Coordinates of C-alpha atoms in Angstrom, one line a residue:
Chain A
X1130 CA -4.4 52.1 19.8
X1131 CA -1.3 51.5 18.1
X1132 CA -2.9 48.5 16.8
X1133 CA -5.8 49.9 15.1
X1134 CA -4.2 50.3 12.0
X1135 CA -3.4 47.0 11.6
X1136 CA -6.9 45.8 12.3
X1137 CA -8.1 48.2 9.4
X1138 CA -5.8 46.2 7.1
X1139 CA -6.1 42.6 8.2
X1140 CA -8.7 42.3 10.5
X1141 CA -10.6 41.1 7.5
X1142 CA -8.3 39.8 5.0
X1143 CA -8.8 36.4 5.4
X1144 CA -12.0 36.5 3.6
X1145 CA -10.6 39.2 0.7
X1146 CA -11.2 42.5 2.3
X1147 CA -8.4 44.5 3.6
X1148 CA -4.5 45.1 2.6
X1149 CA -3.7 42.9 -0.7
X1150 CA 0.0 42.4 0.3
X1151 CA 1.2 40.1 3.6
X1152 CA 3.2 42.0 5.8
X1153 CA 6.8 40.5 4.9
X1154 CA 8.7 42.5 7.3
X1155 CA 9.1 43.9 10.9
X1156 CA 6.4 41.8 11.6
X1157 CA 4.7 43.2 15.2
X1158 CA 2.9 41.3 17.3
X1159 CA 0.3 42.8 16.3
X1160 CA 0.4 42.2 13.1
X1161 CA 0.5 38.1 14.1
X1162 CA -2.4 38.4 16.6
X1163 CA -4.7 40.1 13.7
X1164 CA -4.2 38.3 11.2
X1165 CA -3.9 35.1 12.8
X1166 CA -7.8 35.8 14.0
X1167 CA -8.6 36.7 10.5
X1168 CA -7.9 32.8 9.6
X1169 CA -9.7 32.0 12.2
X1170 CA -13.0 33.3 10.3
X1171 CA -12.3 30.4 8.0
X1172 CA -12.2 27.9 10.9
X1173 CA -15.6 29.1 12.1
X1174 CA -16.9 28.6 9.0
X1175 CA -16.2 25.3 7.6
X1176 CA -16.9 23.8 11.7
X1177 CA -20.5 25.6 11.9
X1178 CA -21.9 24.5 8.5
X1179 CA -20.7 21.2 8.7
X1180 CA -21.7 21.1 12.4
X1181 CA -25.1 22.4 10.9
X1182 CA -26.0 20.3 7.6
X1183 CA -23.8 17.2 9.7
X1184 CA -25.9 17.5 12.5
X1185 CA -29.5 16.8 10.5
X1186 CA -28.0 14.5 7.9
X1187 CA -26.8 12.5 11.4
X1188 CA -30.0 11.8 12.7
X1189 CA -31.5 10.7 9.1
X1190 CA -28.6 8.3 8.6
X1191 CA -28.7 6.8 12.5
X1192 CA -32.5 6.4 12.1
X1193 CA -32.2 4.7 8.5
X1194 CA -29.4 2.0 10.1
X1195 CA -31.6 1.6 13.1
X1196 CA -34.9 1.0 10.8
X1197 CA -32.2 -1.7 9.4
X1198 CA -34.0 -0.6 5.5
X1199 CA -32.0 -3.8 3.5
X1200 CA -30.5 -1.1 0.7
X1201 CA -30.2 2.0 2.4
X1202 CA -29.1 0.7 5.7
X1203 CA -26.1 -1.0 3.7
X1204 CA -25.0 1.8 1.7
X1205 CA -25.1 4.3 4.8
X1206 CA -23.2 1.0 6.6
X1207 CA -20.4 1.0 4.1
X1208 CA -20.4 5.1 3.9
X1209 CA -19.6 5.2 7.8
X1210 CA -17.2 2.5 7.6
X1211 CA -14.9 4.4 4.9
X1212 CA -15.4 7.6 6.1
X1213 CA -14.4 6.7 9.8
X1214 CA -11.9 4.3 9.4
X1215 CA -9.7 6.3 7.4
X1216 CA -8.0 9.6 7.7
X1217 CA -9.4 12.6 7.0
X1218 CA -6.3 14.0 5.5
X1219 CA -6.4 11.0 2.8
X1220 CA -9.8 12.0 2.3
X1221 CA -9.6 15.8 1.9
X1222 CA -6.6 14.8 -1.0
X1223 CA -8.9 12.0 -2.7
X1224 CA -11.6 14.3 -2.7
X1225 CA -9.8 17.2 -4.3
X1226 CA -8.3 15.0 -7.3
X1227 CA -11.8 14.0 -8.0
X1228 CA -12.9 17.6 -8.1
X1229 CA -10.6 18.6 -10.2
X1230 CA -11.1 15.6 -12.6
X1231 CA -14.7 16.6 -13.0
X1232 CA -15.4 17.9 -16.2
X1233 CA -15.7 21.8 -16.1
X1234 CA -19.1 22.4 -16.7
X1235 CA -22.3 24.7 -15.0
X1236 CA -25.1 23.5 -13.6
X1237 CA -28.1 26.2 -13.5
X1238 CA -30.7 26.0 -11.4
X1239 CA -33.8 27.5 -12.6
X1240 CA -35.2 29.7 -9.1
X1241 CA -38.3 30.6 -11.3
X1242 CA -37.3 34.8 -10.7
X1243 CA -33.8 34.4 -11.6
X1244 CA -31.5 31.2 -12.9
X1245 CA -28.0 30.2 -10.7
X1246 CA -25.0 28.5 -12.3
X1247 CA -23.5 26.1 -10.5
X1248 CA -20.3 25.5 -11.5
X1249 CA -18.4 22.3 -10.6
X1250 CA -15.0 24.4 -10.3
X1251 CA -16.0 25.7 -7.2
X1252 CA -15.1 22.2 -6.2
X1253 CA -11.8 22.3 -6.2
X1254 CA -12.4 25.6 -3.9
X1255 CA -12.0 25.7 -0.5
X1256 CA -15.3 27.0 0.9
X1257 CA -17.6 24.2 -0.9
X1258 CA -14.6 21.2 -1.9
X1259 CA -13.4 21.2 2.2
X1260 CA -16.9 22.0 3.5
X1261 CA -18.0 19.1 1.2
X1262 CA -15.1 17.2 3.0
X1263 CA -15.9 18.0 6.6
X1264 CA -19.4 17.7 6.2
X1265 CA -19.4 14.2 4.9
X1266 CA -16.9 13.4 7.4
X1267 CA -19.0 14.7 10.4
X1268 CA -22.0 13.3 9.5
X1269 CA -20.1 9.4 9.3
X1270 CA -19.0 10.3 12.7
X1271 CA -22.1 12.0 14.5
X1272 CA -24.2 8.7 12.6
X1273 CA -22.0 6.5 14.4
X1274 CA -22.4 7.9 18.0
X1275 CA -26.4 8.6 16.9
X1276 CA -26.7 4.8 16.2
X1277 CA -25.4 3.9 19.3
X1278 CA -27.4 6.3 20.9
X1279 CA -30.7 5.3 19.3
X1280 CA -29.7 1.1 20.6
X1281 CA -29.3 1.6 24.4
X1282 CA -32.6 3.4 24.4
X1283 CA -34.5 1.8 26.6
X1284 CA -37.4 -0.9 24.8
X1285 CA -40.3 -0.5 27.0
X1286 CA -40.1 3.8 26.0
X1287 CA -40.8 2.8 22.6
X1288 CA -43.4 0.6 23.8
X1289 CA -45.0 2.6 26.0
X1290 CA -45.2 5.3 23.4
X1291 CA -46.5 2.5 20.7
X1292 CA -49.3 1.5 23.5
X1293 CA -50.6 5.4 23.6
X1294 CA -51.1 5.0 20.1
X1295 CA -48.8 7.5 19.1
X1296 CA -47.9 7.5 15.1
X1297 CA -44.2 7.1 14.1
X1298 CA -43.7 10.7 13.5
X1299 CA -44.7 11.9 17.0
X1300 CA -43.3 8.7 18.3
X1301 CA -39.5 9.7 16.7
X1302 CA -40.1 13.5 17.8
X1303 CA -41.5 13.4 21.0
X1304 CA -39.5 9.5 22.3
X1305 CA -36.8 8.6 20.2
X1306 CA -35.1 11.6 19.2
X1307 CA -34.9 13.7 22.2
X1308 CA -33.6 10.9 23.8
X1309 CA -31.5 9.4 21.7
X1310 CA -29.5 13.2 21.7
X1311 CA -29.4 13.1 25.6
X1312 CA -27.9 10.1 25.8
X1313 CA -25.2 11.1 23.0
X1314 CA -24.9 14.7 23.8
X1315 CA -21.8 13.8 25.9
X1316 CA -20.2 12.3 23.2
X1317 CA -21.3 15.1 20.5
X1318 CA -19.7 17.8 22.4
X1319 CA -16.5 16.1 21.6
X1320 CA -16.8 15.6 18.0
X1321 CA -18.1 19.0 17.5
X1322 CA -14.1 19.8 19.8
X1323 CA -12.4 17.4 16.9
X1324 CA -14.4 19.0 13.7
X1325 CA -13.3 22.7 14.9
X1326 CA -10.2 21.2 15.2
X1327 CA -10.0 19.1 12.4
X1328 CA -10.6 22.0 10.0
X1329 CA -7.0 23.7 10.6
X1330 CA -5.9 20.4 8.0
X1331 CA -7.5 22.1 4.7
X1332 CA -5.1 24.4 3.3
X1333 CA -2.5 21.6 4.7
X1334 CA -4.5 19.1 1.8
X1335 CA -4.8 19.8 -1.2
X1336 CA -7.1 23.2 -1.2
X1337 CA -5.2 26.1 -2.3
X1338 CA -5.7 29.3 -0.2
X1339 CA -6.6 31.3 -2.9
X1340 CA -5.0 35.1 -2.7
X1341 CA -3.4 33.8 0.0
X1342 CA -6.9 33.8 2.4
X1343 CA -6.1 31.2 4.4
X1344 CA -7.2 30.0 7.9
X1345 CA -5.3 30.9 11.1
X1346 CA -3.1 28.0 11.4
X1347 CA -2.0 28.8 7.1
X1348 CA -1.7 32.4 8.7
X1349 CA 0.4 31.2 11.7
X1350 CA 3.0 29.3 9.8
X1351 CA 3.6 32.1 7.6
X1352 CA 4.5 33.3 10.2
X1353 CA 6.6 31.6 11.6
X1354 CA 8.1 30.9 8.5
X1355 CA 8.6 34.3 7.9
X1356 CA 10.3 35.5 11.3
X1357 CA 11.7 31.5 11.7
X1358 CA 10.2 31.9 15.4
X1359 CA 7.9 29.9 16.2
X1360 CA 7.9 30.5 19.7
X1361 CA 5.3 33.7 18.8
X1362 CA 2.8 32.4 15.8
X1363 CA 2.3 29.1 17.3
X1364 CA 1.2 30.8 21.1
X1365 CA -1.1 32.6 20.1
X1366 CA -3.1 30.4 17.8
X1367 CA -3.4 28.0 20.8
X1368 CA -4.9 30.8 22.6
X1369 CA -7.7 31.0 19.6
X1370 CA -8.5 27.6 19.7
X1371 CA -8.6 26.8 23.2
X1372 CA -10.8 29.6 23.9
X1373 CA -12.7 28.8 20.9
X1374 CA -12.7 25.1 22.2
X1375 CA -14.2 26.7 25.4
X1376 CA -17.0 28.3 24.4
X1377 CA -18.0 25.1 22.0
X1378 CA -18.1 23.5 25.3
X1379 CA -19.9 26.2 27.0
X1380 CA -22.4 26.6 24.4
X1381 CA -22.9 22.6 24.6
X1382 CA -23.0 22.4 27.9
X1383 CA -26.3 25.3 28.1
X1384 CA -27.7 23.1 24.8
X1385 CA -27.3 20.2 27.8
X1386 CA -29.1 22.1 30.3
X1387 CA -32.0 22.3 28.5
X1388 CA -32.1 19.1 26.6
X1389 CA -32.3 17.7 30.4
X1390 CA -34.6 20.2 32.6
X1391 CA -36.9 18.0 32.7
X1392 CA -34.9 15.2 34.8
X1393 CA -33.8 14.4 38.4
X1394 CA -30.8 15.5 39.3
X1395 CA -29.5 11.9 39.4
X1396 CA -30.2 11.4 36.1
X1397 CA -28.6 14.5 34.3
X1398 CA -25.4 13.5 32.2
X1399 CA -22.9 15.9 32.1
X1400 CA -20.7 15.9 29.5
X1401 CA -18.0 14.3 29.8
X1402 CA -14.7 15.3 28.2
X1403 CA -12.8 13.4 26.4
X1404 CA -13.9 10.5 27.9
X1405 CA -14.4 8.7 24.9
X1406 CA -12.6 10.1 22.3
X1407 CA -14.4 8.8 18.8
X1408 CA -12.8 10.8 16.5
Chain B
X714 CA 13.3 -5.0 -12.4
X715 CA 12.0 -7.4 -14.7
X716 CA 14.2 -7.9 -17.8
X717 CA 12.0 -7.2 -20.3
X718 CA 11.8 -3.9 -18.6
X719 CA 14.9 -1.7 -20.9
X720 CA 12.4 -0.1 -23.5
X721 CA 9.0 0.0 -22.0
X722 CA 7.3 2.3 -25.1
X723 CA 6.8 -1.2 -26.9
X724 CA 5.7 -3.4 -23.7
X725 CA 1.7 -4.4 -23.6
X726 CA -0.2 -3.0 -20.8
X727 CA 0.3 -5.4 -18.5
X728 CA 3.9 -5.8 -19.0
X729 CA 3.8 -1.9 -18.7
X730 CA 2.0 -1.9 -16.2
X731 CA 4.3 -4.8 -14.2
X732 CA 7.6 -2.4 -15.0
X733 CA 5.6 0.9 -14.1
X734 CA 4.9 -0.9 -10.3
X735 CA 7.8 -2.1 -9.8
X736 CA 10.6 0.7 -10.5
X737 CA 12.7 2.7 -8.0
X738 CA 10.9 5.0 -7.2
X739 CA 7.6 2.4 -6.6
X740 CA 10.1 0.5 -4.2
X741 CA 10.6 3.4 -2.3
X742 CA 6.4 4.3 -1.9
X743 CA 5.9 0.7 -0.7
X744 CA 8.6 0.8 1.8
X745 CA 7.3 4.7 3.3
X746 CA 4.6 1.9 4.0
X747 CA 6.4 -0.1 6.3
X748 CA 7.6 3.8 7.3
X749 CA 4.0 4.4 8.7
X750 CA 3.6 0.9 10.4
X751 CA 6.8 1.5 12.2
X752 CA 5.7 4.7 13.7
X753 CA 3.0 3.5 14.7
X754 CA 5.1 0.3 16.8
X755 CA 7.7 3.1 18.3
X756 CA 5.4 6.1 19.4
X757 CA 2.8 3.6 20.6
X758 CA 4.6 2.2 23.8
X759 CA 6.5 5.6 24.3
X760 CA 3.2 7.9 24.5
X761 CA 1.7 5.4 26.7
X762 CA 4.3 5.6 29.0
X763 CA 4.9 9.7 28.7
X764 CA 0.7 9.6 29.8
X765 CA 1.5 6.7 32.0
X766 CA 3.9 9.5 34.1
X767 CA 1.8 12.4 33.5
X768 CA -1.0 10.3 34.9
X769 CA 1.2 9.5 38.3
X770 CA 2.3 12.6 38.7
X771 CA -1.2 14.4 38.3
X772 CA -2.1 12.2 41.7
X773 CA 1.5 12.9 42.8
X774 CA 2.0 15.3 46.5
X775 CA 4.0 17.8 44.8
X776 CA 1.7 20.4 44.0
X777 CA 4.3 21.9 41.0
X778 CA 4.5 18.7 39.4
X779 CA 0.3 18.3 39.9
X780 CA 0.1 21.3 38.2
X781 CA 3.1 21.1 35.2
X782 CA 1.2 17.6 34.4
X783 CA -2.3 19.1 34.0
X784 CA -1.1 21.5 32.6
X785 CA 0.1 19.3 29.8
X786 CA -2.8 16.4 29.5
X787 CA -5.7 19.2 29.0
X788 CA -3.7 22.7 26.9
X789 CA -2.4 19.5 24.3
X790 CA -6.4 18.3 24.1
X791 CA -7.8 21.8 23.8
X792 CA -5.1 22.5 20.8
X793 CA -5.5 20.7 16.9
X794 CA -2.8 18.4 17.1
X795 CA -1.7 19.4 13.7
X796 CA -0.4 23.0 15.1
X797 CA 1.8 20.4 17.4
X798 CA 3.3 18.8 14.5
X799 CA 4.0 22.1 13.0
X800 CA 5.1 23.4 17.1
X801 CA 7.1 20.8 18.5
X802 CA 9.5 19.7 15.8
X803 CA 11.3 23.0 15.2
X804 CA 10.9 23.8 19.0
X805 CA 13.2 20.8 19.7
X806 CA 15.9 22.0 16.8
X807 CA 16.4 25.5 17.8
X808 CA 16.3 24.5 21.1
X809 CA 19.3 21.5 20.4
X810 CA 20.9 23.7 18.1
X811 CA 21.0 27.0 20.6
X812 CA 22.2 24.8 23.3
X813 CA 25.4 23.3 21.1
X814 CA 25.6 26.7 19.7
X815 CA 26.1 27.8 23.3
X816 CA 28.7 25.1 24.4
X817 CA 30.6 24.8 20.8
X818 CA 30.9 28.3 19.8
X819 CA 31.2 30.8 22.9
X820 CA 33.1 33.0 20.8
X821 CA 29.9 33.8 18.9
X822 CA 27.9 36.7 20.7
X823 CA 25.8 37.5 18.9
X824 CA 22.0 36.4 19.0
X825 CA 20.8 33.4 16.7
X826 CA 17.5 35.2 16.2
X827 CA 18.6 37.7 13.5
X828 CA 15.8 39.5 11.7
X829 CA 14.0 36.6 9.9
X830 CA 17.3 34.1 10.7
X831 CA 17.9 31.7 12.7
X832 CA 21.4 31.4 12.5
X833 CA 24.5 29.2 14.5
X834 CA 28.1 28.4 13.9
X835 CA 27.6 25.6 11.5
X836 CA 28.9 23.3 14.2
X837 CA 26.3 23.3 16.2
X838 CA 23.7 22.6 13.4
X839 CA 22.4 18.5 13.7
X840 CA 22.6 16.7 12.2
X841 CA 26.1 18.5 10.5
X842 CA 25.6 19.6 7.3
X843 CA 27.8 17.3 5.8
X844 CA 26.7 14.1 7.4
X845 CA 25.0 11.7 5.1
X846 CA 21.7 11.7 3.7
X847 CA 20.6 8.9 5.7
X848 CA 21.5 10.7 9.7
X849 CA 19.3 13.7 8.6
X850 CA 16.1 11.4 7.5
X851 CA 16.7 9.2 11.1
X852 CA 16.6 12.8 12.8
X853 CA 13.7 13.9 10.7
X854 CA 11.9 10.8 11.6
X855 CA 13.3 10.9 15.2
X856 CA 11.5 14.6 15.7
X857 CA 8.3 13.1 14.3
X858 CA 8.2 10.5 16.6
X859 CA 8.7 13.0 19.7
X860 CA 6.0 15.7 18.3
X861 CA 3.4 12.2 18.1
X862 CA 5.0 10.4 21.6
X863 CA 4.1 13.8 23.2
X864 CA 0.4 14.7 21.3
X865 CA -0.9 11.1 22.2
X866 CA 0.8 10.9 25.7
X867 CA -1.2 14.0 26.8
X868 CA -4.7 12.1 25.4
X869 CA -3.0 8.4 27.2
X870 CA -2.5 10.5 30.5
X871 CA -6.2 11.7 30.9
X872 CA -7.3 7.5 29.8
X873 CA -4.7 6.5 32.5
X874 CA -6.3 9.1 34.9
X875 CA -9.4 8.0 34.5
X876 CA -9.4 4.3 34.5
X877 CA -6.2 4.5 38.1
X878 CA -9.5 6.2 39.6
X879 CA -11.8 3.3 38.6
X880 CA -9.8 1.0 40.3
X881 CA -11.9 0.0 43.5
X882 CA -11.2 2.5 46.6
X883 CA -12.1 -0.6 48.7
X884 CA -9.0 -2.3 47.9
X885 CA -7.0 0.9 47.5
X886 CA -8.2 1.4 51.5
X887 CA -7.3 -2.1 52.0
X888 CA -3.8 -1.8 50.3
X889 CA -2.8 1.0 52.7
X890 CA -4.6 -0.2 55.8
X891 CA -2.0 -3.3 55.2
X892 CA 0.6 -0.5 55.5
X893 CA 1.4 -0.5 52.0
X894 CA 3.6 2.3 50.7
X895 CA 2.7 4.7 47.3
X896 CA 4.8 2.8 45.6
X897 CA 3.4 -0.5 46.7
X898 CA -0.3 0.5 46.1
X899 CA 0.9 1.1 42.3
X900 CA 3.0 -1.4 41.7
X901 CA 0.9 -4.0 42.8
X902 CA -2.7 -2.7 42.8
X903 CA -3.1 -0.1 41.0
X904 CA -0.9 -0.8 37.6
X905 CA -2.3 -4.8 37.4
X906 CA -5.8 -3.5 37.8
X907 CA -6.0 -0.3 35.5
X908 CA -5.6 -1.6 31.8
X909 CA -9.6 -3.2 31.8
X910 CA -10.8 0.2 32.5
X911 CA -8.2 2.0 30.2
X912 CA -8.3 -0.4 27.1
X913 CA -11.4 1.5 25.6
X914 CA -9.8 4.6 26.2
X915 CA -6.3 3.6 24.2
X916 CA -8.3 1.1 21.5
X917 CA -9.8 4.8 20.6
X918 CA -6.2 6.5 21.0
X919 CA -4.5 4.0 19.0
X920 CA -7.4 4.7 15.9
X921 CA -6.5 8.2 16.3
X922 CA -3.2 7.4 16.4
X923 CA -3.3 5.4 12.8
X924 CA -5.3 8.0 11.4
X925 CA -3.1 11.2 12.0
X926 CA -0.3 9.1 10.4
X927 CA -0.8 11.2 7.6
X928 CA 0.3 13.8 8.6
X929 CA 3.6 12.8 8.6
X930 CA 3.2 14.7 5.4
X931 CA 3.9 17.7 7.0
X932 CA 7.1 17.2 8.8
X933 CA 8.8 17.0 5.6
X934 CA 9.7 13.3 5.6
X935 CA 8.8 11.3 2.5
X936 CA 5.7 9.5 3.4
X937 CA 3.3 7.8 1.6
X938 CA 1.5 11.4 0.9
X939 CA 4.8 12.6 -0.3
X940 CA 5.2 9.7 -3.1
X941 CA 1.8 9.2 -3.6
X942 CA 1.7 13.3 -4.7
X943 CA 5.5 12.9 -6.7
X944 CA 4.0 9.3 -8.1
X945 CA 0.6 10.1 -9.5
X946 CA 1.1 13.7 -11.4
X947 CA 1.3 13.8 -14.8
X948 CA 4.1 12.4 -16.1
X949 CA 5.5 13.9 -19.9
X950 CA 6.9 11.7 -22.3
X951 CA 10.0 13.1 -21.4
X952 CA 9.5 10.0 -18.6
X953 CA 10.1 6.6 -18.9
X954 CA 6.5 5.6 -17.9
X955 CA 4.8 8.7 -19.2
X956 CA 0.8 8.8 -17.3
X957 CA -1.6 11.8 -17.2
X958 CA -2.3 12.8 -13.4
X959 CA -2.9 9.8 -11.6
X960 CA -2.8 10.9 -8.3
X961 CA -6.7 10.3 -7.3
X962 CA -5.7 6.5 -8.0
X963 CA -2.6 6.7 -5.8
X964 CA -5.4 8.6 -2.8
X965 CA -7.5 6.1 -3.1
X966 CA -5.5 3.1 -2.5
X967 CA -3.6 4.6 0.2
X968 CA -7.8 5.2 1.7
X969 CA -8.0 1.3 1.1
X970 CA -4.7 1.1 2.9
X971 CA -6.1 2.6 5.9
X972 CA -9.0 1.1 6.0
X973 CA -7.7 -2.0 6.1
X974 CA -5.5 -0.9 9.0
X975 CA -8.2 0.5 11.2
X976 CA -10.5 -3.2 10.4
X977 CA -7.9 -5.4 11.1
X978 CA -6.6 -3.1 13.9
X979 CA -10.4 -3.0 15.2
X980 CA -10.9 -6.3 14.8
X981 CA -8.2 -7.3 17.1
X982 CA -9.1 -4.6 19.7
X983 CA -12.3 -6.7 19.7
X984 CA -11.1 -9.9 20.9
X985 CA -8.9 -8.3 23.5
X986 CA -11.7 -6.4 24.8
X987 CA -13.6 -9.3 24.7
X988 CA -11.3 -11.3 26.6
X989 CA -10.7 -9.2 29.5
X990 CA -14.5 -8.1 29.6
X991 CA -15.5 -6.3 32.7
X992 CA -18.5 -7.9 34.5
X993 CA -20.2 -4.3 36.0

């Protein structure tokens, strides 16, 4: 294969392994495929981390809002309003400027056997700062999805659980959270897809691509600038994104089957894509 | 703006700010907010029209039209919108310039893509290099409108497709049994009724559209983000109004602007949806 050398040089270029310089002239199709594919690593990283933490915190915030704790619920409502009501692009800019203004200090965290110094300057790097913004953003959107699902849980389900004498913890674990997830899975799938798409914004807002290690769109626009021919890099990145979008749908469908395997056929909810877009 | 602004160095804080916030560049900054509203007002109907056309085409009798519209509605949604905002303007631009090149300069036989350049004769450039700046601005803005309309048209196509399918089937069959043509069915049965089913989807789309307007910045248009970066960056004493890095304040004001815009839209859309509430 002619491509082997390129794969060796550029397959992990986006995380700083391999050739230092990007191809400047004589850009081949192979270069574009490999380098854009290497950028996808960043997109996946942003998406997976933000989604994983966002999922847990969204459930927590949704439950807090559902239970109407006086002060805490109000704070959560305002947080969700701010992050859902404003564009992610502006959020990135704001957050970056705030992170830049933070005093440059290291915070020592004592882990008994060793000490880690957490530096605030890490927040101005994409790997932490952008992930934080994406996490806050997706938590807000997911929280709204889950909160809506919580409100639509039939009252008698919860009452039945209480009548059985389930403790609050068991009531949530066995009844409320599973029902909530089942009812909102379709919307949550859409949220995951939108989040994955939103990861392309990171390097186009303020976050700098350190040593030209950027995401897929960073490289695609690099090639479009260098060759002045948009008809190759953008369709390539489109192929990558469509395939990963399909993969996300597949994974969420498998989880959906697992969630609903005990239900009779007419109560199984198929995932409706792009039906109710929340973003 | 004000007369006392001639020498900003001697002003009190309040007067300094009143001068600073009304200088020429700030007025341009305020105008760029109007640009966003203008983009929204032009793009929303265009995208809806495109979506409606695509939704009708999805149900068309012609296989080719059906396939094309389905591909359009589905592919655009599978790809991040920002990729289209980078791709469509440059594509339209090159297509127009390429065809103008072929028409206006037939004597040039070289390929327009030479290595890393895109070379057309100067008569084929659009807008012409000799044109004034405002024509360049309007051309750039039109390209942006087209990109937004194409992307959101695909989303709208999906919403309309779903809404058309939600119109009760029995009514369409009744219409058919009255001997209505396809055109009559659409005009007198489907179109008037689909709006109430489409409203939730369209409301969501409007919110999506508002929240994607800052991406205008990526199209090289002097929009709110451009001015916020420009004005907020730290200014040394060479400038008339020196100040440290204030970008965070400028971006926070953009955040507030967008929060207001989405909140007001939400209130209005809620009112409309209450009015045409669907008794199911």
